[in-house]
Amino acid sequence: MKEDLLREAISKEYGEVVPQKETFATHLKQIAKFFSLKILVSLFPYVSKEDLVRLIVLYARLFGGNSADYLEELRDYLQNSHFGEITHRISRLAHPKALQAIALNLLVEGLIVREQKRIQEELRGGAVPYALLLSPTARCNLKCSGCFAANYPIKDELPFELFDRVLTEAEDMGVAVMTILGGEPFLYPHLYDLLAHHPKSFFFIFTNGTLIDEAAVRKLKELANMLLILSLEGFKEQTDRRRGPGTFDKVMEVMSLLRREKVPFGYSVTVTRENEPVVASQSFIDLMIHKGALMGWMFLCMPVGRNPDPDLLPTPEQRAHMLEFVNWVRDTRPIFMIDFWNDAPYVGGCIAGKYYAHITSKGYVEPCIFTHFAQDNIKEKSLREAMNSPFFRELRRRQPFNVNLYLPCMWIDNPEVSRELYSGLNLCPTHPGATDILEDPAVRAKIDTYSQRLKEVYRPLWERDSYNLEGFLKIKKSVMDLFCH
């Protein structure tokens, strides 16, 4: 019974949305709303946290049409959570042009203006990712243990014209955020040109940071429509062991340079069984905050690609510890944290091929950065066509793969799903060794054991937390109504 109610709640939240009929009055209200938001954001660097909260509540009162009770709840949340402090901190650490890009490119253009495009696309039977990931090059200047990016040739890169066309299609469809990965994106010769050619879009750029110098920071500061995410493995010992001697110190220098110039940045960690106690610790998060990071990303070390090693995965108990750690950070620290697996309940489980897709340097359109299989190539089809491949449609039909939304993944949490899809669909491997996770008996056995233990560990956690999901969805709907209708 509880499972049926949960599925019903998810269906209501993520079902079809019918946009309101636009009239001149509603159009005028939208213009006033956006103009007021621009003024609001411009005031952020000059007001206290208390006044910032008052301004946000005033904005909600003017444009949200919300009840007095809701406004009081919003005020209490902003005052008593770290959201207000995070917003206040961003306004102090980002230079004005970057702050305006976060507000106008990411919030207004990405999450508000393009929301209407996404709705129209879905009404026509299509699907639009909120985040489109692109790897223009697979090359990298580092030779991290377990990674083969340094061996990829330059010929396996997206031409500027193709990359530019895909970004234009994504903007037209309503994609909110563009994420640039690699390899190492700062090896791609057209990176700055593409940022300049798409000034209304907002980009997250995941980088090892070692190629960023003062000249690069000046260019990034002028462009402003991006947020850098610097990769680490933990402290100096963990980072240099995998990425090479001197890497940690170089990243610390880059962080100091970015903070000095007020170019916003965050950090990301690939969590393994070995470094989980380090990257999920108070001392590490406090260092990142001290250096000026505005957000942090936590990804699991996935057993995909050539020679996969399930023993590198954090244990189920460590994953549960990450959940509690991130919750603690959100309650006590002024930094925006994302745990790619444990945050799955906030988006309804797996979003691969639905709200998320990845384009490789060879042009393959993958549903997820960890799913090294595709049916389409962007060199042969449009992004709109690729998002509606049989592979992507079947993924969306099956999602969520588990009623326990803490177990979203079809590779390590619900491995039977990936195996059924591979056997039932004509999928093309996109990376060397992609099929090892499906065909190697030893790897399969370890993943099955891991998956079973996950279910045992996360069952009580989901029973504890699932009751909060309905409240979260209600808050989310109120926020979206405030800005999008």
Short mmCIF file of C-alpha atoms in Angstrom, two decimals:
data_model
loop_
_atom_site.label_atom_id
_atom_site.label_comp_id
_atom_site.label_asym_id
_atom_site.label_seq_id
_atom_site.Cartn_x
_atom_site.Cartn_y
_atom_site.Cartn_z
CA MET A 1 0.00 0.00 0.00
CA LYS A 2 2.80 2.41 0.93
CA GLU A 3 4.59 1.61 -2.34
CA ASP A 4 1.43 2.35 -4.35
CA LEU A 5 1.03 5.72 -2.63
CA LEU A 6 4.66 6.56 -3.30
CA ARG A 7 4.40 5.67 -6.97
CA GLU A 8 1.25 7.79 -7.21
CA ALA A 9 3.05 10.76 -5.66
CA ILE A 10 5.97 10.40 -8.08
CA SER A 11 3.58 10.07 -11.03
CA LYS A 12 1.73 13.23 -10.06
CA GLU A 13 4.98 15.17 -9.72
CA TYR A 14 6.68 13.95 -12.87
CA GLY A 15 3.63 13.49 -15.09
CA GLU A 16 2.53 15.65 -18.01
CA VAL A 17 2.27 19.38 -17.30
CA VAL A 18 -0.20 21.56 -19.22
CA PRO A 19 1.00 25.14 -19.50
CA GLN A 20 -1.33 28.00 -18.69
CA LYS A 21 -2.85 29.82 -21.64
CA GLU A 22 -0.72 32.90 -22.18
CA THR A 23 -2.44 36.27 -22.33
CA PHE A 24 -1.04 39.78 -22.58
CA ALA A 25 -1.50 40.20 -18.84
CA THR A 26 0.44 37.03 -17.98
CA HIS A 27 3.15 37.98 -20.50
CA LEU A 28 3.46 41.41 -18.87
CA LYS A 29 3.66 39.79 -15.45
CA GLN A 30 6.50 37.57 -16.65
CA ILE A 31 8.44 40.59 -17.89
CA ALA A 32 7.94 42.33 -14.54
CA LYS A 33 8.97 39.16 -12.73
CA PHE A 34 12.23 38.80 -14.68
CA PHE A 35 13.07 42.50 -14.43
CA SER A 36 12.45 42.46 -10.69
CA LEU A 37 14.58 39.36 -10.29
CA LYS A 38 17.45 41.11 -12.08
CA ILE A 39 17.17 44.05 -9.67
CA LEU A 40 16.91 41.67 -6.73
CA VAL A 41 20.08 39.83 -7.66
CA SER A 42 21.99 43.06 -8.25
CA LEU A 43 21.32 43.97 -4.60
CA PHE A 44 22.62 40.69 -3.17
CA PRO A 45 26.29 41.77 -2.73
CA TYR A 46 25.28 44.84 -0.75
CA VAL A 47 22.79 43.52 1.79
CA SER A 48 23.02 41.43 4.94
CA LYS A 49 21.74 37.86 5.12
CA GLU A 50 18.67 39.09 7.02
CA ASP A 51 17.85 41.68 4.36
CA LEU A 52 18.48 39.10 1.63
CA VAL A 53 15.82 36.86 3.21
CA ARG A 54 13.41 39.80 3.36
CA LEU A 55 13.98 40.56 -0.33
CA ILE A 56 13.32 36.96 -1.39
CA VAL A 57 10.13 36.77 0.68
CA LEU A 58 9.00 40.12 -0.75
CA TYR A 59 9.59 38.78 -4.26
CA ALA A 60 7.51 35.69 -3.42
CA ARG A 61 4.72 37.87 -2.05
CA LEU A 62 4.63 40.07 -5.15
CA PHE A 63 4.81 37.37 -7.81
CA GLY A 64 4.00 34.04 -6.19
CA GLY A 65 0.39 34.54 -5.21
CA ASN A 66 1.12 32.39 -2.16
CA SER A 67 -0.74 32.28 1.13
CA ALA A 68 0.47 33.99 4.27
CA ASP A 69 1.21 30.58 5.77
CA TYR A 70 3.43 29.66 2.83
CA LEU A 71 5.31 32.95 3.01
CA GLU A 72 5.91 32.38 6.71
CA GLU A 73 7.18 28.85 5.99
CA LEU A 74 9.48 30.26 3.28
CA ARG A 75 10.83 32.89 5.66
CA ASP A 76 11.46 30.31 8.39
CA TYR A 77 13.22 28.01 5.94
CA LEU A 78 15.51 30.75 4.62
CA GLN A 79 16.33 31.97 8.11
CA ASN A 80 16.84 28.58 9.76
CA SER A 81 18.48 26.62 6.93
CA HIS A 82 21.79 27.29 5.23
CA PHE A 83 20.11 28.25 1.95
CA GLY A 84 20.11 31.93 2.87
CA GLU A 85 23.72 31.73 4.03
CA ILE A 86 24.75 29.92 0.83
CA THR A 87 23.08 32.59 -1.30
CA HIS A 88 24.72 35.30 0.77
CA ARG A 89 28.12 33.61 0.42
CA ILE A 90 27.76 33.31 -3.36
CA SER A 91 26.99 37.02 -3.56
CA ARG A 92 30.26 37.76 -1.74
CA LEU A 93 32.54 35.33 -3.62
CA ALA A 94 31.31 35.84 -7.21
CA HIS A 95 32.10 39.05 -9.09
CA PRO A 96 29.04 41.01 -10.30
CA LYS A 97 29.12 39.74 -13.87
CA ALA A 98 29.32 36.12 -12.68
CA LEU A 99 26.53 36.70 -10.17
CA GLN A 100 24.36 38.12 -12.94
CA ALA A 101 25.11 35.09 -15.12
CA ILE A 102 24.09 32.71 -12.32
CA ALA A 103 20.84 34.62 -11.89
CA LEU A 104 19.95 35.36 -15.50
CA ASN A 105 21.56 32.49 -17.44
CA LEU A 106 21.06 29.66 -14.95
CA LEU A 107 17.87 30.68 -13.12
CA VAL A 108 15.92 32.93 -15.49
CA GLU A 109 16.94 31.60 -18.91
CA GLY A 110 17.72 28.00 -17.93
CA LEU A 111 15.07 27.15 -15.36
CA ILE A 112 12.31 29.62 -16.22
CA VAL A 113 12.29 30.73 -19.87
CA ARG A 114 13.34 27.32 -21.19
CA GLU A 115 10.86 25.54 -18.93
CA GLN A 116 8.10 26.54 -21.35
CA LYS A 117 10.09 25.07 -24.24
CA ARG A 118 10.54 21.83 -22.30
CA ILE A 119 6.82 21.65 -21.59
CA GLN A 120 5.92 22.17 -25.24
CA GLU A 121 8.44 19.54 -26.32
CA GLU A 122 7.00 17.01 -23.86
CA LEU A 123 3.46 17.77 -25.01
CA ARG A 124 4.59 16.80 -28.51
CA GLY A 125 5.80 13.47 -27.14
CA GLY A 126 9.46 14.40 -26.91
CA ALA A 127 11.91 14.45 -24.03
CA VAL A 128 14.28 17.23 -23.00
CA PRO A 129 17.19 16.80 -20.58
CA TYR A 130 17.57 19.44 -17.92
CA ALA A 131 21.31 18.84 -18.14
CA LEU A 132 23.16 17.95 -21.34
CA LEU A 133 26.70 16.67 -20.82
CA LEU A 134 29.22 17.02 -23.63
CA SER A 135 32.75 15.66 -23.87
CA PRO A 136 34.29 17.57 -26.81
CA THR A 137 37.59 15.74 -26.32
CA ALA A 138 38.59 12.49 -24.66
CA ARG A 139 42.23 13.58 -24.34
CA CYS A 140 43.79 14.50 -21.01
CA ASN A 141 47.15 15.87 -19.91
CA LEU A 142 47.22 13.65 -16.79
CA LYS A 143 47.73 9.90 -16.57
CA CYS A 144 45.59 8.96 -13.60
CA SER A 145 45.75 5.34 -12.48
CA GLY A 146 42.84 3.38 -13.92
CA CYS A 147 42.10 6.00 -16.60
CA PHE A 148 43.00 5.75 -20.29
CA ALA A 149 42.13 9.29 -21.41
CA ALA A 150 45.78 10.20 -22.00
CA ASN A 151 45.88 7.63 -24.80
CA TYR A 152 42.99 9.04 -26.86
CA PRO A 153 43.97 10.70 -30.18
CA ILE A 154 43.06 14.24 -31.19
CA LYS A 155 41.00 12.94 -34.11
CA ASP A 156 38.38 11.78 -31.61
CA GLU A 157 37.11 15.30 -30.95
CA LEU A 158 33.87 17.09 -31.75
CA PRO A 159 34.40 19.67 -34.53
CA PHE A 160 33.46 23.21 -33.56
CA GLU A 161 30.58 23.32 -36.07
CA LEU A 162 29.05 20.11 -34.70
CA PHE A 163 29.44 21.15 -31.06
CA ASP A 164 27.93 24.56 -31.87
CA ARG A 165 24.99 22.95 -33.70
CA VAL A 166 24.24 20.64 -30.77
CA LEU A 167 24.29 23.53 -28.29
CA THR A 168 21.91 25.52 -30.50
CA GLU A 169 19.53 22.55 -30.71
CA ALA A 170 19.70 22.11 -26.95
CA GLU A 171 18.85 25.76 -26.36
CA ASP A 172 15.93 25.54 -28.79
CA MET A 173 14.58 22.42 -27.05
CA GLY A 174 14.84 23.97 -23.59
CA VAL A 175 17.91 22.34 -22.01
CA ALA A 176 18.60 24.28 -18.81
CA VAL A 177 22.30 23.58 -18.18
CA MET A 178 25.22 22.54 -20.37
CA THR A 179 28.00 20.54 -18.74
CA ILE A 180 31.40 20.20 -20.42
CA LEU A 181 33.58 17.24 -19.51
CA GLY A 182 36.47 15.33 -21.02
CA GLY A 183 39.10 14.06 -20.99
CA GLU A 184 40.27 17.51 -20.02
CA PRO A 185 38.05 20.25 -21.54
CA PHE A 186 40.83 22.87 -21.44
CA LEU A 187 42.67 20.83 -24.07
CA TYR A 188 39.79 21.48 -26.47
CA PRO A 189 40.90 24.39 -28.71
CA HIS A 190 37.42 25.89 -29.20
CA LEU A 191 36.26 25.99 -25.57
CA TYR A 192 36.28 29.77 -25.11
CA ASP A 193 34.75 30.37 -28.56
CA LEU A 194 31.79 28.13 -27.72
CA LEU A 195 31.19 29.85 -24.38
CA ALA A 196 31.23 33.20 -26.17
CA HIS A 197 28.97 31.95 -28.97
CA HIS A 198 26.27 30.89 -26.47
CA PRO A 199 26.13 33.82 -24.04
CA LYS A 200 22.61 33.02 -22.75
CA SER A 201 23.47 29.47 -21.68
CA PHE A 202 25.13 28.49 -18.42
CA PHE A 203 27.95 25.93 -18.37
CA PHE A 204 29.42 23.69 -15.70
CA ILE A 205 32.98 22.76 -16.69
CA PHE A 206 34.53 19.73 -14.97
CA THR A 207 38.32 20.03 -15.11
CA ASN A 208 41.44 18.72 -13.41
CA GLY A 209 42.48 22.37 -13.09
CA THR A 210 46.13 21.92 -14.01
CA LEU A 211 45.92 23.87 -17.29
CA ILE A 212 44.29 26.95 -15.75
CA ASP A 213 46.60 29.95 -15.45
CA GLU A 214 46.10 33.69 -14.98
CA ALA A 215 45.39 34.21 -18.68
CA ALA A 216 42.69 31.53 -18.59
CA VAL A 217 41.14 33.07 -15.48
CA ARG A 218 40.97 36.48 -17.19
CA LYS A 219 39.11 34.93 -20.15
CA LEU A 220 36.74 33.05 -17.88
CA LYS A 221 36.06 36.14 -15.80
CA GLU A 222 35.14 38.12 -18.90
CA LEU A 223 32.85 35.39 -20.29
CA ALA A 224 31.26 34.74 -16.86
CA ASN A 225 28.62 32.22 -18.05
CA MET A 226 30.18 29.21 -16.36
CA LEU A 227 31.11 27.60 -13.06
CA LEU A 228 34.28 25.52 -12.88
CA ILE A 229 34.27 22.19 -11.04
CA LEU A 230 37.79 21.12 -10.01
CA SER A 231 38.44 17.40 -9.55
CA LEU A 232 40.18 16.00 -6.48
CA GLU A 233 40.59 12.59 -4.84
CA GLY A 234 40.82 13.99 -1.31
CA PHE A 235 43.84 15.64 0.32
CA LYS A 236 47.37 15.68 -1.10
CA GLU A 237 48.07 12.01 -0.36
CA GLN A 238 44.95 10.70 -2.10
CA THR A 239 45.03 13.15 -5.03
CA ASP A 240 48.73 12.80 -5.89
CA ARG A 241 48.61 9.02 -5.53
CA ARG A 242 46.09 8.74 -8.36
CA ARG A 243 46.68 11.92 -10.40
CA GLY A 244 50.42 12.36 -10.10
CA PRO A 245 52.87 14.25 -7.82
CA GLY A 246 52.18 17.96 -7.48
CA THR A 247 48.56 17.79 -8.70
CA PHE A 248 46.99 18.66 -5.34
CA ASP A 249 49.21 21.71 -4.81
CA LYS A 250 48.45 22.93 -8.34
CA VAL A 251 44.70 22.64 -7.76
CA MET A 252 45.04 24.54 -4.46
CA GLU A 253 46.90 27.32 -6.30
CA VAL A 254 44.18 27.48 -8.96
CA MET A 255 41.48 27.67 -6.29
CA SER A 256 43.29 30.59 -4.66
CA LEU A 257 43.60 32.35 -8.03
CA LEU A 258 39.92 31.83 -8.85
CA ARG A 259 38.85 33.09 -5.43
CA ARG A 260 41.04 36.17 -5.74
CA GLU A 261 39.45 37.04 -9.09
CA LYS A 262 35.97 36.05 -7.85
CA VAL A 263 35.47 33.47 -10.60
CA PRO A 264 32.97 30.99 -9.07
CA PHE A 265 34.02 27.36 -8.72
CA GLY A 266 33.23 24.12 -6.96
CA TYR A 267 34.87 20.75 -6.58
CA SER A 268 34.12 17.12 -7.40
CA VAL A 269 35.36 13.85 -5.94
CA THR A 270 35.18 10.30 -7.24
CA VAL A 271 34.40 8.30 -4.12
CA THR A 272 36.11 4.94 -3.66
CA ARG A 273 36.25 2.44 -0.83
CA GLU A 274 39.65 3.90 0.08
CA ASN A 275 38.99 7.65 0.04
CA GLU A 276 35.38 7.76 1.32
CA PRO A 277 36.45 8.42 4.95
CA VAL A 278 38.50 11.38 3.70
CA VAL A 279 36.19 13.08 1.19
CA ALA A 280 33.18 12.58 3.49
CA SER A 281 34.84 14.25 6.45
CA GLN A 282 34.50 17.58 8.24
CA SER A 283 38.16 18.46 7.68
CA PHE A 284 37.91 18.04 3.89
CA ILE A 285 34.64 19.97 3.46
CA ASP A 286 35.98 22.76 5.67
CA LEU A 287 39.10 23.00 3.48
CA MET A 288 36.95 23.30 0.36
CA ILE A 289 34.87 26.04 1.97
CA HIS A 290 38.01 27.84 3.14
CA LYS A 291 39.40 27.76 -0.41
CA GLY A 292 36.17 29.33 -1.73
CA ALA A 293 34.29 26.42 -3.31
CA LEU A 294 30.59 27.20 -3.76
CA MET A 295 29.44 23.65 -4.44
CA GLY A 296 30.62 20.07 -4.17
CA TRP A 297 29.83 16.97 -6.23
CA MET A 298 30.21 13.38 -5.03
CA PHE A 299 30.28 10.56 -7.62
CA LEU A 300 30.80 6.86 -7.03
CA CYS A 301 33.77 5.14 -8.66
CA MET A 302 31.80 3.03 -11.10
CA PRO A 303 32.97 -0.40 -12.38
CA VAL A 304 32.44 0.50 -16.03
CA GLY A 305 34.80 0.55 -18.99
CA ARG A 306 37.93 -1.49 -19.46
CA ASN A 307 38.88 -3.91 -16.63
CA PRO A 308 36.10 -2.86 -14.21
CA ASP A 309 36.83 -3.33 -10.51
CA PRO A 310 33.74 -3.52 -8.28
CA ASP A 311 36.03 -3.62 -5.23
CA LEU A 312 36.69 0.11 -5.72
CA LEU A 313 33.03 0.91 -5.07
CA PRO A 314 32.31 2.41 -1.65
CA THR A 315 30.69 -0.26 0.50
CA PRO A 316 26.92 -0.04 1.06
CA GLU A 317 27.67 1.13 4.58
CA GLN A 318 29.95 3.86 3.22
CA ARG A 319 27.22 5.00 0.82
CA ALA A 320 24.88 5.27 3.80
CA HIS A 321 27.53 7.28 5.62
CA MET A 322 27.76 9.62 2.62
CA LEU A 323 24.01 10.18 2.88
CA GLU A 324 24.28 11.21 6.52
CA PHE A 325 27.40 13.28 5.82
CA VAL A 326 25.77 15.33 3.05
CA ASN A 327 22.67 15.88 5.22
CA TRP A 328 24.99 17.12 7.98
CA VAL A 329 26.76 19.47 5.54
CA ARG A 330 23.44 20.90 4.42
CA ASP A 331 22.48 21.57 8.03
CA THR A 332 25.77 23.11 9.11
CA ARG A 333 27.86 24.42 6.19
CA PRO A 334 27.33 27.20 3.58
CA ILE A 335 28.07 25.11 0.49
CA PHE A 336 25.73 23.56 -2.08
CA MET A 337 26.29 19.79 -2.09
CA ILE A 338 25.20 17.17 -4.62
CA ASP A 339 25.51 13.44 -3.95
CA PHE A 340 24.84 11.90 -7.36
CA TRP A 341 23.35 8.69 -5.93
CA ASN A 342 21.87 9.62 -2.55
CA ASP A 343 20.11 12.66 -4.02
CA ALA A 344 18.16 10.49 -6.49
CA PRO A 345 14.88 10.78 -4.49
CA TYR A 346 14.82 14.53 -5.23
CA VAL A 347 14.52 13.86 -8.98
CA GLY A 348 12.40 10.70 -8.91
CA GLY A 349 15.17 8.08 -9.20
CA CYS A 350 17.29 7.45 -12.29
CA ILE A 351 17.05 10.27 -14.85
CA ALA A 352 19.28 8.76 -17.57
CA GLY A 353 17.78 9.45 -20.99
CA LYS A 354 15.06 11.55 -19.38
CA TYR A 355 16.45 14.66 -17.70
CA TYR A 356 20.09 13.84 -18.44
CA ALA A 357 22.18 12.71 -21.44
CA HIS A 358 25.82 12.62 -22.51
CA ILE A 359 27.46 13.15 -25.89
CA THR A 360 30.90 11.60 -26.28
CA SER A 361 33.84 13.03 -28.21
CA LYS A 362 32.97 10.62 -31.03
CA GLY A 363 29.40 11.91 -31.12
CA TYR A 364 27.62 8.95 -29.48
CA VAL A 365 24.55 9.94 -27.48
CA GLU A 366 24.59 8.06 -24.18
CA PRO A 367 21.78 8.26 -21.61
CA CYS A 368 24.31 8.65 -18.79
CA ILE A 369 28.01 9.36 -18.35
CA PHE A 370 28.35 5.88 -16.81
CA THR A 371 26.34 4.07 -19.51
CA HIS A 372 28.81 3.31 -22.30
CA PHE A 373 26.18 2.27 -24.83
CA ALA A 374 24.22 4.15 -27.47
CA GLN A 375 21.93 3.73 -30.46
CA ASP A 376 22.49 7.11 -32.10
CA ASN A 377 25.31 9.42 -33.08
CA ILE A 378 24.88 13.19 -33.14
CA LYS A 379 26.79 13.28 -36.44
CA GLU A 380 23.89 11.43 -38.07
CA LYS A 381 20.82 12.55 -36.11
CA SER A 382 19.52 15.63 -34.34
CA LEU A 383 19.49 15.84 -30.55
CA ARG A 384 15.69 15.70 -30.65
CA GLU A 385 15.80 12.43 -32.59
CA ALA A 386 18.47 10.94 -30.33
CA MET A 387 16.46 11.72 -27.20
CA ASN A 388 13.64 9.60 -28.61
CA SER A 389 15.62 6.52 -29.57
CA PRO A 390 14.11 3.14 -28.59
CA PHE A 391 16.85 2.87 -25.94
CA PHE A 392 15.94 6.18 -24.29
CA ARG A 393 12.19 5.54 -24.53
CA GLU A 394 12.58 2.15 -22.87
CA LEU A 395 14.63 3.68 -20.07
CA ARG A 396 11.93 6.28 -19.43
CA ARG A 397 9.24 3.60 -19.49
CA ARG A 398 11.00 1.59 -16.78
CA GLN A 399 12.01 4.47 -14.50
CA PRO A 400 12.20 4.48 -11.55
CA PHE A 401 13.85 1.07 -11.44
CA ASN A 402 13.25 0.63 -7.73
CA VAL A 403 10.59 1.85 -5.32
CA ASN A 404 13.47 2.65 -2.98
CA LEU A 405 14.72 5.78 -4.74
CA TYR A 406 18.02 5.60 -2.88
CA LEU A 407 18.78 2.73 -5.28
CA PRO A 408 18.44 4.41 -8.69
CA CYS A 409 21.18 2.85 -10.81
CA MET A 410 20.69 0.14 -13.42
CA TRP A 411 24.35 -0.90 -13.20
CA ILE A 412 25.11 -1.45 -9.53
CA ASP A 413 21.79 -1.07 -7.67
CA ASN A 414 19.45 -2.88 -10.08
CA PRO A 415 21.85 -4.74 -12.42
CA GLU A 416 19.10 -6.91 -13.88
CA VAL A 417 17.80 -3.80 -15.70
CA SER A 418 21.01 -3.13 -17.65
CA ARG A 419 21.34 -6.80 -18.53
CA GLU A 420 17.78 -6.98 -19.85
CA LEU A 421 18.24 -3.82 -21.92
CA TYR A 422 21.49 -5.07 -23.42
CA SER A 423 19.97 -8.41 -24.39
CA GLY A 424 16.75 -6.90 -25.71
CA LEU A 425 17.97 -3.86 -27.63
CA ASN A 426 20.52 -3.29 -30.37
CA LEU A 427 23.04 -1.27 -28.36
CA CYS A 428 26.43 -0.11 -29.59
CA PRO A 429 29.32 -0.07 -27.05
CA THR A 430 30.87 3.40 -27.01
CA HIS A 431 34.08 2.71 -25.06
CA PRO A 432 36.64 -0.13 -24.97
CA GLY A 433 35.59 -2.78 -22.46
CA ALA A 434 32.03 -1.50 -22.14
CA THR A 435 30.59 -5.02 -22.15
CA ASP A 436 32.88 -6.32 -19.39
CA ILE A 437 30.42 -5.33 -16.66
CA LEU A 438 27.75 -7.38 -18.44
CA GLU A 439 29.74 -10.40 -19.57
CA ASP A 440 32.53 -11.02 -17.05
CA PRO A 441 31.18 -13.66 -14.59
CA ALA A 442 33.41 -12.51 -11.73
CA VAL A 443 32.33 -8.88 -12.14
CA ARG A 444 28.67 -9.85 -12.36
CA ALA A 445 28.89 -11.97 -9.22
CA LYS A 446 30.47 -9.15 -7.20
CA ILE A 447 27.87 -6.64 -8.40
CA ASP A 448 25.01 -9.00 -7.52
CA THR A 449 26.39 -9.44 -4.00
CA TYR A 450 26.86 -5.67 -3.71
CA SER A 451 23.32 -4.98 -4.92
CA GLN A 452 21.78 -7.40 -2.44
CA ARG A 453 23.64 -5.85 0.47
CA LEU A 454 22.59 -2.37 -0.67
CA LYS A 455 18.95 -3.35 -0.42
CA GLU A 456 19.48 -4.52 3.15
CA VAL A 457 21.35 -1.38 4.21
CA TYR A 458 19.02 1.10 2.52
CA ARG A 459 15.68 -0.50 3.39
CA PRO A 460 15.46 1.13 6.85
CA LEU A 461 16.84 4.42 5.50
CA TRP A 462 14.12 4.58 2.86
CA GLU A 463 11.43 3.67 5.39
CA ARG A 464 12.73 6.55 7.50
CA ASP A 465 13.04 9.14 4.73
CA SER A 466 10.32 8.30 2.19
CA TYR A 467 7.71 10.05 4.31
CA ASN A 468 9.55 13.33 3.70
CA LEU A 469 9.33 12.98 -0.08
CA GLU A 470 5.76 14.28 -0.36
CA GLY A 471 6.70 17.39 1.62
CA PHE A 472 9.72 18.00 -0.58
CA LEU A 473 7.66 17.66 -3.77
CA LYS A 474 5.16 20.18 -2.37
CA ILE A 475 7.92 22.70 -1.67
CA LYS A 476 9.45 22.10 -5.10
CA LYS A 477 6.11 22.67 -6.82
CA SER A 478 5.60 25.94 -4.90
CA VAL A 479 9.03 27.20 -5.97
CA MET A 480 8.46 26.23 -9.61
CA ASP A 481 5.03 27.88 -9.54
CA LEU A 482 6.64 31.04 -8.18
CA PHE A 483 9.09 31.38 -11.05
CA CYS A 484 7.59 29.46 -13.98
CA HIS A 485 3.88 30.32 -14.12
#
